[in-house]
XYZ file of C-alpha atoms in Angstrom:
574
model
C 5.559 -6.929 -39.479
C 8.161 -5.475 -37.152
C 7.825 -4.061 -33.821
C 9.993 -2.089 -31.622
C 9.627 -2.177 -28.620
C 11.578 1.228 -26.423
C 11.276 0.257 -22.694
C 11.021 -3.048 -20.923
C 9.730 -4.129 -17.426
C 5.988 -4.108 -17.271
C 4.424 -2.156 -20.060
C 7.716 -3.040 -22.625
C 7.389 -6.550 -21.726
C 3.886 -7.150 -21.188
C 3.551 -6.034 -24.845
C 6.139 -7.467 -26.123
C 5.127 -11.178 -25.178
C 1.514 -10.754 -26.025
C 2.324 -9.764 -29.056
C 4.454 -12.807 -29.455
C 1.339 -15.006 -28.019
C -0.944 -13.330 -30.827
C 1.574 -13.717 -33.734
C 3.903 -16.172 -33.701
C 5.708 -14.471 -36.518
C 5.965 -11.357 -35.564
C 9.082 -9.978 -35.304
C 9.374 -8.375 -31.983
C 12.632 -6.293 -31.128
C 13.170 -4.712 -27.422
C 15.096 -1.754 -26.158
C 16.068 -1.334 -22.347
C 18.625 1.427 -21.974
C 19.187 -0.299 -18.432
C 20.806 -3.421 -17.378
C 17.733 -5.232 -16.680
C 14.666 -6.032 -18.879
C 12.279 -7.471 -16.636
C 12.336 -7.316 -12.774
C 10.083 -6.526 -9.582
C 10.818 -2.835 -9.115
C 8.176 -2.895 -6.238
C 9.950 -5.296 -4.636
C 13.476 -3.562 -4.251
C 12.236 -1.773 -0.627
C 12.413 -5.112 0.654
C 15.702 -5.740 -0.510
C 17.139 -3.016 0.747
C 15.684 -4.305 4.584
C 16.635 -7.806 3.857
C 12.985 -9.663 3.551
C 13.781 -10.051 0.197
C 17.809 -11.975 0.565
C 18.071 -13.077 -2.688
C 18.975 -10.147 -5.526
C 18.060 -12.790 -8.051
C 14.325 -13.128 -6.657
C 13.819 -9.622 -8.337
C 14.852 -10.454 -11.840
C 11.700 -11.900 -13.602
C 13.124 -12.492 -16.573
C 16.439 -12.194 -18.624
C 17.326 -11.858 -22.413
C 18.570 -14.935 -22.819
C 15.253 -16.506 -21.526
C 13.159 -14.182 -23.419
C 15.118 -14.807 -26.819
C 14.530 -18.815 -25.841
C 11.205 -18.983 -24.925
C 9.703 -15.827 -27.073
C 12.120 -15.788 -29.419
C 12.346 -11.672 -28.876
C 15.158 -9.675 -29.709
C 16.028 -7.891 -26.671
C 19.089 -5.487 -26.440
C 20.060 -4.206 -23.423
C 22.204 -1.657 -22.409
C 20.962 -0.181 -25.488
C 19.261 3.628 -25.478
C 17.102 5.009 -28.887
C 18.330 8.613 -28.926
C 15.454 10.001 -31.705
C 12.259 8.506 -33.738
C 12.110 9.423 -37.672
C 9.023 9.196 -38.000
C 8.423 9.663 -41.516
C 11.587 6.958 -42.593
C 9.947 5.152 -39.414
C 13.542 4.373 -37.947
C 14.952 4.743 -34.498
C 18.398 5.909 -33.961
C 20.176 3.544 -31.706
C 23.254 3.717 -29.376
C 24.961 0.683 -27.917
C 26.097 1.914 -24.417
C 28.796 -0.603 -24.231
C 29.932 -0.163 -27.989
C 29.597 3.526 -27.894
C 28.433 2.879 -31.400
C 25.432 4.037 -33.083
C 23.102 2.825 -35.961
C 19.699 2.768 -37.650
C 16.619 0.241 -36.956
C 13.717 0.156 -38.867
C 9.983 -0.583 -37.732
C 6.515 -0.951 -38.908
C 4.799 -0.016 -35.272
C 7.116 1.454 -32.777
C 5.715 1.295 -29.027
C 7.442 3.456 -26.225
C 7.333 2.384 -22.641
C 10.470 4.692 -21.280
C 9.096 4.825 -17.964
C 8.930 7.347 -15.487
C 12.420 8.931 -14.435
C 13.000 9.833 -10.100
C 12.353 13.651 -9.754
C 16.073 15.063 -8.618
C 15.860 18.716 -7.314
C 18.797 20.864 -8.285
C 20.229 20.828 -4.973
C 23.886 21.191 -3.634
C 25.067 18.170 -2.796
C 22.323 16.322 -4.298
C 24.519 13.755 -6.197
C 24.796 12.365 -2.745
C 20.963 11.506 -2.623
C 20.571 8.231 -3.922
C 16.834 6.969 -5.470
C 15.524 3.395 -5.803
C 13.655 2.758 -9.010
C 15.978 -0.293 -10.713
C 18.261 -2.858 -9.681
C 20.969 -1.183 -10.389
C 19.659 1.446 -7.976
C 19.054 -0.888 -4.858
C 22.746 -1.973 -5.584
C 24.283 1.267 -5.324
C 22.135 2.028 -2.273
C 22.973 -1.586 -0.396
C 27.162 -0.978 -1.515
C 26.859 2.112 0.327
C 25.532 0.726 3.043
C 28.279 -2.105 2.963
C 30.832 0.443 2.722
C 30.241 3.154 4.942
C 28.193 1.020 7.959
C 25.647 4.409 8.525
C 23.822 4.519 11.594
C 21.750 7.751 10.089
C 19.334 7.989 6.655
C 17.150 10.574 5.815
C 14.647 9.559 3.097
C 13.026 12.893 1.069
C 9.531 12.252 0.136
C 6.924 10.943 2.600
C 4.802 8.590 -0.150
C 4.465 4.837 -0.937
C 7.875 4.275 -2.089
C 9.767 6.753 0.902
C 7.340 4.705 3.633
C 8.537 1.788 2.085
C 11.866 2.250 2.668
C 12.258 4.180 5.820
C 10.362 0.806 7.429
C 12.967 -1.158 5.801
C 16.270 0.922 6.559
C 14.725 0.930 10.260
C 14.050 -2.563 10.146
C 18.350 -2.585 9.167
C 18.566 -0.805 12.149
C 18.870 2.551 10.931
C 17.726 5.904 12.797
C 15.397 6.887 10.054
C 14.090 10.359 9.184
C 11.346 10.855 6.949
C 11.298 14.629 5.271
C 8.184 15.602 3.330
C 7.214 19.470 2.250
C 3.809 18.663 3.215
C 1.904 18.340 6.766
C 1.411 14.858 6.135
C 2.688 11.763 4.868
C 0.892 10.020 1.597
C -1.143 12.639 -0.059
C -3.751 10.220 -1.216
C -4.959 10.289 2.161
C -7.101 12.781 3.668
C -5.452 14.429 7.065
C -7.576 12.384 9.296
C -6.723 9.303 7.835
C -3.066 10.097 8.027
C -2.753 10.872 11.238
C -2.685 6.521 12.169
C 0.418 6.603 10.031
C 1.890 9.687 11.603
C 1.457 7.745 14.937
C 2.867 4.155 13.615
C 5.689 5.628 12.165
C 6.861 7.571 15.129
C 5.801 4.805 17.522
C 8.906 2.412 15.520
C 11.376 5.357 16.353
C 10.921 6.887 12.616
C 11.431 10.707 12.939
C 8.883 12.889 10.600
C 9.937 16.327 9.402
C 6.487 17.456 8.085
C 6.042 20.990 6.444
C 9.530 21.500 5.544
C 11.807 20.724 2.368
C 15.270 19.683 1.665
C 17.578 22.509 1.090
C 21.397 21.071 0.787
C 22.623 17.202 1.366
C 26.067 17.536 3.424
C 28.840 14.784 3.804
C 27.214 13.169 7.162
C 23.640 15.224 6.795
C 20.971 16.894 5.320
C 19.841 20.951 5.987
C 16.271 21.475 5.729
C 14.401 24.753 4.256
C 13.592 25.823 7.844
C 17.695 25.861 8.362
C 17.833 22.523 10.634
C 20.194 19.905 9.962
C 19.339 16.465 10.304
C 22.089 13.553 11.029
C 22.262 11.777 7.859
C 25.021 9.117 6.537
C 22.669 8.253 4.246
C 20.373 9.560 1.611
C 17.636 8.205 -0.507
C 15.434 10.561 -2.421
C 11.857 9.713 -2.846
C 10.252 13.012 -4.194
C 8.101 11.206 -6.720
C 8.747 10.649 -10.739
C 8.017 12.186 -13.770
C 7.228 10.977 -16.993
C 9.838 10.303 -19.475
C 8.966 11.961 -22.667
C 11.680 13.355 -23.948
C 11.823 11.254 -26.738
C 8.108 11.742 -27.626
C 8.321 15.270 -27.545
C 11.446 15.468 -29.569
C 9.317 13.442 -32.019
C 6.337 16.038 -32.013
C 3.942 13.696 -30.067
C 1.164 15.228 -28.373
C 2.290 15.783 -24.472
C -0.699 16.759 -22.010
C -1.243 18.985 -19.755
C -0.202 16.027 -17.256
C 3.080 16.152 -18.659
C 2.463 11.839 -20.081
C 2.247 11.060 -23.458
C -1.255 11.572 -24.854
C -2.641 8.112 -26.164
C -6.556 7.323 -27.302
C -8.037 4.129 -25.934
C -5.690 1.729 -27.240
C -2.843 3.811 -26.646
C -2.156 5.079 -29.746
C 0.237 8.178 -30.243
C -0.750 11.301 -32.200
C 1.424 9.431 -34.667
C -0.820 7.058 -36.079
C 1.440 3.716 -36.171
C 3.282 4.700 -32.666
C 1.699 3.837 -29.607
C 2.446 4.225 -25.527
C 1.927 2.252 -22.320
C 2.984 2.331 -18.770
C 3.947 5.112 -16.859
C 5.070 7.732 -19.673
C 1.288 7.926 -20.430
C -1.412 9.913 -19.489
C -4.352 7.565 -18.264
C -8.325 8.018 -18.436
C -9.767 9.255 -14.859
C -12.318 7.612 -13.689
C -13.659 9.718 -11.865
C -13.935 12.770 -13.493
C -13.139 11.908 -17.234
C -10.211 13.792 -17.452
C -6.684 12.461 -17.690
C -4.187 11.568 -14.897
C -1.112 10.361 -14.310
C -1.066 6.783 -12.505
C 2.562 4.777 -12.216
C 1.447 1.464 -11.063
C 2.449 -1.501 -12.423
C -1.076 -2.916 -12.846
C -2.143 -0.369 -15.347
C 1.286 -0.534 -17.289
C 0.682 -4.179 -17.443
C -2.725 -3.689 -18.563
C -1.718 -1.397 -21.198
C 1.060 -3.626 -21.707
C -1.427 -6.269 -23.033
C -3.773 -4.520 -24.792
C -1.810 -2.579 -27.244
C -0.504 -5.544 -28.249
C -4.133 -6.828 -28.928
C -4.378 -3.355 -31.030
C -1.431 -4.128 -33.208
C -2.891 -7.321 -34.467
C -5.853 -5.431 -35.138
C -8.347 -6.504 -32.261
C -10.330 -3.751 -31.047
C -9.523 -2.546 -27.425
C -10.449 0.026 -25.043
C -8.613 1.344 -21.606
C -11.289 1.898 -18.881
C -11.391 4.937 -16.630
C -8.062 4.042 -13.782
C -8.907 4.918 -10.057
C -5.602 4.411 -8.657
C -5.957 1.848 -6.374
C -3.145 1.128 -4.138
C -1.547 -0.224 -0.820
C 0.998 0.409 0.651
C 2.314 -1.330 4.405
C 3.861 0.631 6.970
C 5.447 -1.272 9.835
C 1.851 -3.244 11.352
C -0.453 -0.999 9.394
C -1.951 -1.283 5.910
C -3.074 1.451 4.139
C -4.981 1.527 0.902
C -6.564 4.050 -1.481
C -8.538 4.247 -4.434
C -10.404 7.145 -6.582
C -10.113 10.583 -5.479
C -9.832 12.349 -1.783
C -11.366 14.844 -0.004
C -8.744 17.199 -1.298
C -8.847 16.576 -4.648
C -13.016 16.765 -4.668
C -12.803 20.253 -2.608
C -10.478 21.560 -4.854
C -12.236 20.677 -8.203
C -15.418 22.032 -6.865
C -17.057 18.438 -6.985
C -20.087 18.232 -4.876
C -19.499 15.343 -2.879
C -19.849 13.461 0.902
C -18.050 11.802 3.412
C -18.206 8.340 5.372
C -16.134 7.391 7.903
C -16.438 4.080 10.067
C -14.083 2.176 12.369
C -14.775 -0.909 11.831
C -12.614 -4.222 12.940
C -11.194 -6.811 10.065
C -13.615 -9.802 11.265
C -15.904 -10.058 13.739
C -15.222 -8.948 17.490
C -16.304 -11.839 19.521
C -13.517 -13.862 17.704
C -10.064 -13.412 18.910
C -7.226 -11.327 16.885
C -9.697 -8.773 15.139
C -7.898 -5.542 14.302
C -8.877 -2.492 13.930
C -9.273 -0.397 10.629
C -10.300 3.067 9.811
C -12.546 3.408 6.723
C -13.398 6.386 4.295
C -16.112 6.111 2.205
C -16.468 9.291 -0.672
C -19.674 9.508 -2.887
C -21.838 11.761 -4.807
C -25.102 13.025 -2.898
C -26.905 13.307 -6.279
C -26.098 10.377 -8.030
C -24.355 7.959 -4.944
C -21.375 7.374 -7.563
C -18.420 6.255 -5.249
C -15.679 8.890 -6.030
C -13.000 7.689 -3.520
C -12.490 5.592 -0.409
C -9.261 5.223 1.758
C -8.659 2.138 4.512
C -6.174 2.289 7.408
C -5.220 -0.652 9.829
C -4.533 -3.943 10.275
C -5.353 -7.582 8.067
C -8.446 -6.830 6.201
C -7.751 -3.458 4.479
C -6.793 -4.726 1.354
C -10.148 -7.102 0.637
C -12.515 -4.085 1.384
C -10.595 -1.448 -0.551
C -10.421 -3.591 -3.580
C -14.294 -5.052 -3.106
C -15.282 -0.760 -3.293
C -12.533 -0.482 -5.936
C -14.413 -2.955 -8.230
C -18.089 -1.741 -6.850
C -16.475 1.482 -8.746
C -15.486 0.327 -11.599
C -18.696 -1.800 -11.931
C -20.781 1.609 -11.725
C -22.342 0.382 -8.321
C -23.292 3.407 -6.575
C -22.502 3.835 -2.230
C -25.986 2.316 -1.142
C -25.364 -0.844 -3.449
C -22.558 -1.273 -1.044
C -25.208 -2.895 1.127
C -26.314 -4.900 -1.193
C -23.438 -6.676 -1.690
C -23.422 -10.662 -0.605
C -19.807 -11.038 0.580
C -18.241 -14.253 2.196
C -18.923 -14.321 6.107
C -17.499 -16.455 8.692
C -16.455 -15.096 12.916
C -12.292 -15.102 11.272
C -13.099 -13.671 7.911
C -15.490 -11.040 8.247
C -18.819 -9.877 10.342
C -22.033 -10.280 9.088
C -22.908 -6.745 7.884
C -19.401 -6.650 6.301
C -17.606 -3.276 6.531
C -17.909 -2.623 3.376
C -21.792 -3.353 4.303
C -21.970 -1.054 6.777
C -20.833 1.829 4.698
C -23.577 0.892 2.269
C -26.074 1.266 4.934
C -24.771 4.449 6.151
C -24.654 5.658 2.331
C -28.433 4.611 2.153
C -29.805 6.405 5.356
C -28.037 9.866 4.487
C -29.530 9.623 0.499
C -33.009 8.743 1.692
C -33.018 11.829 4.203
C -33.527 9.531 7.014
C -30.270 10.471 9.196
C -27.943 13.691 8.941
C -24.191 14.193 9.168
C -21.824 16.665 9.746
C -17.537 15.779 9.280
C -15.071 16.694 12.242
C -13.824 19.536 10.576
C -16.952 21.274 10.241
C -18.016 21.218 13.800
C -16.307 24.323 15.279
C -18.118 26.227 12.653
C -21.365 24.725 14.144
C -20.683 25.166 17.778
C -19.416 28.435 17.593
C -22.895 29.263 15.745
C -24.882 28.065 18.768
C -25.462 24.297 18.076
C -25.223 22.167 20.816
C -23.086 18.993 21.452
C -24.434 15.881 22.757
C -21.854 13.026 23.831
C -23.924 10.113 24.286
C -21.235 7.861 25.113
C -21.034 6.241 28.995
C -20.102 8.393 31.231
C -16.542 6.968 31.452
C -16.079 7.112 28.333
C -16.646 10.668 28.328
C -13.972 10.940 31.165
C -11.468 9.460 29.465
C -12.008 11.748 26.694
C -14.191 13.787 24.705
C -15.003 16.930 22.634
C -14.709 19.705 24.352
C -17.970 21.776 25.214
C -20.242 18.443 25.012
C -22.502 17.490 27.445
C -23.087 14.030 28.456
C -26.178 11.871 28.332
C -25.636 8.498 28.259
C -27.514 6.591 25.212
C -29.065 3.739 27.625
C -30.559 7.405 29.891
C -31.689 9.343 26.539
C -35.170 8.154 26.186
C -35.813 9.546 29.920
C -33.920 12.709 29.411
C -35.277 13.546 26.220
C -36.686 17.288 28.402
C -33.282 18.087 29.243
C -31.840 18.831 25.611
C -31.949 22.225 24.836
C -33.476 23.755 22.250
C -32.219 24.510 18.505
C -29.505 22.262 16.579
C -28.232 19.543 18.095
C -24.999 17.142 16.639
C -24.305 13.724 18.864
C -21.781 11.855 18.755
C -20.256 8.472 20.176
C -17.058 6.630 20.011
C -17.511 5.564 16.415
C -21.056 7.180 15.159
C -23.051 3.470 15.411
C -24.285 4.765 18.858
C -24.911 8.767 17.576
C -27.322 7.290 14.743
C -29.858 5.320 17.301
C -29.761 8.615 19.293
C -30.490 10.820 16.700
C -33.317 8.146 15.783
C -34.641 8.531 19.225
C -34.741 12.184 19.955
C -36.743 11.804 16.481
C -36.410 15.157 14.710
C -34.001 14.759 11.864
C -34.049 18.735 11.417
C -32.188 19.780 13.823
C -30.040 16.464 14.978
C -27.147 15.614 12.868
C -24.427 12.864 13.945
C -20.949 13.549 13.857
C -19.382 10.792 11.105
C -16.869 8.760 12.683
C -17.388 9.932 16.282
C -15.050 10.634 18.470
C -12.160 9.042 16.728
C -12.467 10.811 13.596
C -12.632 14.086 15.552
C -9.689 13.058 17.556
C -7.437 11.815 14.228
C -8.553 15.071 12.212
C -8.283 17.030 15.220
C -4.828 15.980 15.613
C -3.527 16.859 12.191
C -4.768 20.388 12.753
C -2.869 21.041 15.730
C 0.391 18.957 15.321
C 3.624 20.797 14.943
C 4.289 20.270 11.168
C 7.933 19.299 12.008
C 8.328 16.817 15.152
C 11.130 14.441 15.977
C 11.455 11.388 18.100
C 14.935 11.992 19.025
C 17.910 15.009 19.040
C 18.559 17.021 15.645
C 21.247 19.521 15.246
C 20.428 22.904 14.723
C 22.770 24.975 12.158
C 24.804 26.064 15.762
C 24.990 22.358 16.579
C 22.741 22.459 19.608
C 20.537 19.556 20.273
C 16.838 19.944 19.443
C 13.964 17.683 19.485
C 10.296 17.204 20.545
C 9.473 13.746 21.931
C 6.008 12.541 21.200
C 4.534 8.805 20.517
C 0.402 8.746 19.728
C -0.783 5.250 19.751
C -3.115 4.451 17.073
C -6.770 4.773 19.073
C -8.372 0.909 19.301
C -11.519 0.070 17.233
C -14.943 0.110 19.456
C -17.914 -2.206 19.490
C -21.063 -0.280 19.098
């Protein structure tokens, strides 16, 4: 039986040597359009800032190795125009040849990617995105040639982050320009805020709120008419599925825009079949379909359509999306849904946050992280968590990841037995805690109400009760709170006023035993996250959506900027 193979890198070639691993006579034929078959595309950020030296680090595999130790047939430089599906043939042109010809198959998979979105812009050729090798080289001979001391990177996600940390760590003045208020849309505002602050506290400029309107010779005018110095231009606006081959083929296309496969990525075309990031995955959370180009699911995919084509039965389970990205000293991480997405689906839903630190505090060198926990209130089905801060981020987001995925529900967080010494961990584990927390609120036994509800509250006559020390209050707090110290409360109980009360602390640890103690669960309801979360979500209501860390031009040439450097606030012990 032969198989073709349209696409390499993950998905392509992920299927393409499990299939050889499952038939050892299967003949297995590969084509990449590009120059390279198999190479780290997540790794080229790093090349471009130089942690990564060595361009042949990236290249996993080549041809020639995968023709001597597979014994595949892989043709690169080699693009299938159309699919015939009923004479199952692919028409094939030979980029170098500029000659065409017919290949025959028996099960044709297509893993064509995702392609950079490029906005029909003027001067837009000059905008330069990373997805391959050969992309990273054009990118790093520019920089050779021209020596800029400006870029301006368009898109404010994983990828853009990525590289504006590694063009500044080149020594580039770095300008980050994103349409909306805030960096990485998988994060909620609050938890983007950290970011906002680590970024512009490495001298990384943020345009927030505004959108690219022309690329010049030496810089960049944005929609709300300022120009930005920019010798250099990467764009990093997202991708988009590559389906112009399906859909010239009459393959289903959904409403994502990916290919529409069943669970073992089969085609509406019963003997062709899709993987990686041209695909439209199974959500998790909701059931529905989603879009989700990460190189773990590709691979996944990768391996078990090839299981399919030998017949074994396979099934794709619901994706989440889990990812990390790091930024500079911070790590941030994500999986399931947000805030966001929950509000604007109309999913009934609640919200965790904790500030936790990455092991325990006694021990030197913990760091602080900010956690989000999202579950249903019915159910406790985790729908979505997000992690900001230092070492430790990426072992809690992926032990709630697989809690997910395992059907564990928020309060089995608690249960969970995870490995505990004073440089690892604390003993009620982060992820612990949030379990805990998860628990009280389903049982009834503690109330909650999130930053961004509070104004509502106060302005309807609730009271606020800062039960912090008195210098912590001080040094900062909520305005309109009153201040009674939790080590006073249980002697001042008489002075609280009447009707609803909400306390808070630095963190909410401190806010819980107070509500316990006034003892009327009614009318007491602890702010989540305390004063932190207030103060992060507070600050991504009220931030200029366009700051800058030092002088733009205008369109007359005058100098503007606004200078402003927020420190990421330090994780308490409660």
């Amino acid at each position: 039986m032969k198989t073709i193979i349209v696409g390499g890198v993950a998905g392509g070639m992920s299927a393409a040597t499990r299939l050889r691993r499952l038939d050892t006579d299967a003949d297995v034929v590969v084509f990449e359009r590009g120059e390279h078959v198999s190479y780290a595309n997540c790794g080229l950020p790093y090349h471009l800032g130089g942690v990564i030296t060595d361009r042949k680090d990236l290249l996993l595999q080549t041809p020639e190795g995968l023709r001597q130790r597979f014994g595949l047939d892989v043709r690169i430089r080699t693009e299938v125009l159309s699919i015939d599906r009923e004479r199952r043939t692919v028409r094939v042109r030979d980029l170098d040849r500029a000659t065409e010809y017919d290949e025959s198959w028996d099960t044709l998979v297509l893993s064509p990617g995702a392609a950079p979105i490029v906005p029909d812009l003027p001067g837009i050729e000059r905008a330069m995105p990373l997805r391959t090798v050969t992309d990273a080289d054009r990118v790093i001979a520019a920089m050779r040639g021209r020596r800029p001391r400006t870029a301006a990177v368009i898109g404010g996600g994983f990828i853009g982050l990525e590289v504006a940390e590694n063009l500044t760590r080149r020594g580039l003045a770095v300008t980050v320009i994103e349409l909306d208020r805030q960096v990485l849309a998988s994060l909620d505002p609050e938890m983007a805020a950290g970011v906002h602050a680590q970024l512009r506290a490495h001298g990384v400029t943020l345009c927030l709120g505004t959108g690219l309107a022309r690329v010049l010779s030496d810089a960049v005018e944005l929609t709300d008419g300022r120009l930005i110095d920019a010798e250099l231009v990467l764009l990093a606006i997202g991708v988009r599925p590559e389906v112009g081959l399906a859909r010239a083929a009459g393959l289903a296309i959904g409403s994502r825009g990916g290919i529409v496969v069943d669970a073992s990525m089969r085609t509406s075309a019963p003997a062709i079949y899709a993987v990686g990031d041209v695909t439209e995955k199974p959500d998790r959370v909701d059931d529905g379909s989603a879009l989700i180009p990460l190189a773990n699911t590709a691979n996944r995919q990768g391996r078990l359509v090839a299981d399919a084509i030998v017949g074994r039965r396979v099934r794709l389970d619901g994706r989440l999306g889990t990812a990390i990205v790091r930024i500079f000293d911070l790590t941030v991480a994500v999986t399931g849904w947000n805030e966001k997405r929950l509000t604007v689906a109309g999913r009934d839903y609640r919200a965790i946050h904790t500030h936790p630190t990455s092991h325990a505090g006694y021990y030197p060198e913990a760091e602080p992280m900010a956690l989000k926990l999202l579950y249903d209130p019915g159910n406790g089905a985790i729908l979505g968590a997000q992690a900001v801060g230092g070492s430790g981020v990426d072992k809690r987001i992926d032990v709630i990841a697989t809690a997910a995925h395992a059907g564990l529900t928020a309060d089995d967080l608690a249960d969970l037995e995870l490995a505990y010494a004073p440089p690892y961990g604390a003993a009620k584990d982060p992820v612990n805690m949030l379990g805990y927390i998860a628990d009280n609120r389903r049982n009834g036994s503690e109330r909650s109400v999130q930053w961004h509800q509070l104004d509502n509250l106060l302005h309807a006559g609730t009271t606020l009760i800062d039960v912090r020390t008195p210098a912590e209050h001080h040094a900062g707090h909520i305005p309109g709170s009153i201040n009674v110290p939790l080590d006073e409360l249980r002697n001042r109980l008489d002075e609280l006023p009447a009707g609803d009360l909400v306390v808070y602390c630095q963190v909410g640890q401190r806010a819980h035993t107070a509500a316990a103690l006034i003892g009327d669960p009614n009318r007491i309801a602890n702010l989540d996250g305390g004063y932190l979360t207030w103060l992060a979500g507070s600050a991504s209501c009220t931030r200029a959506p366009s700051s800058a860390s030092r002088p733009t031009r205008s369109r007359r040439g005058n100098a503007a900027s606004t200078a402003q450097s927020t420190r990421m606030a330090p994780a308490v012990s409660e």
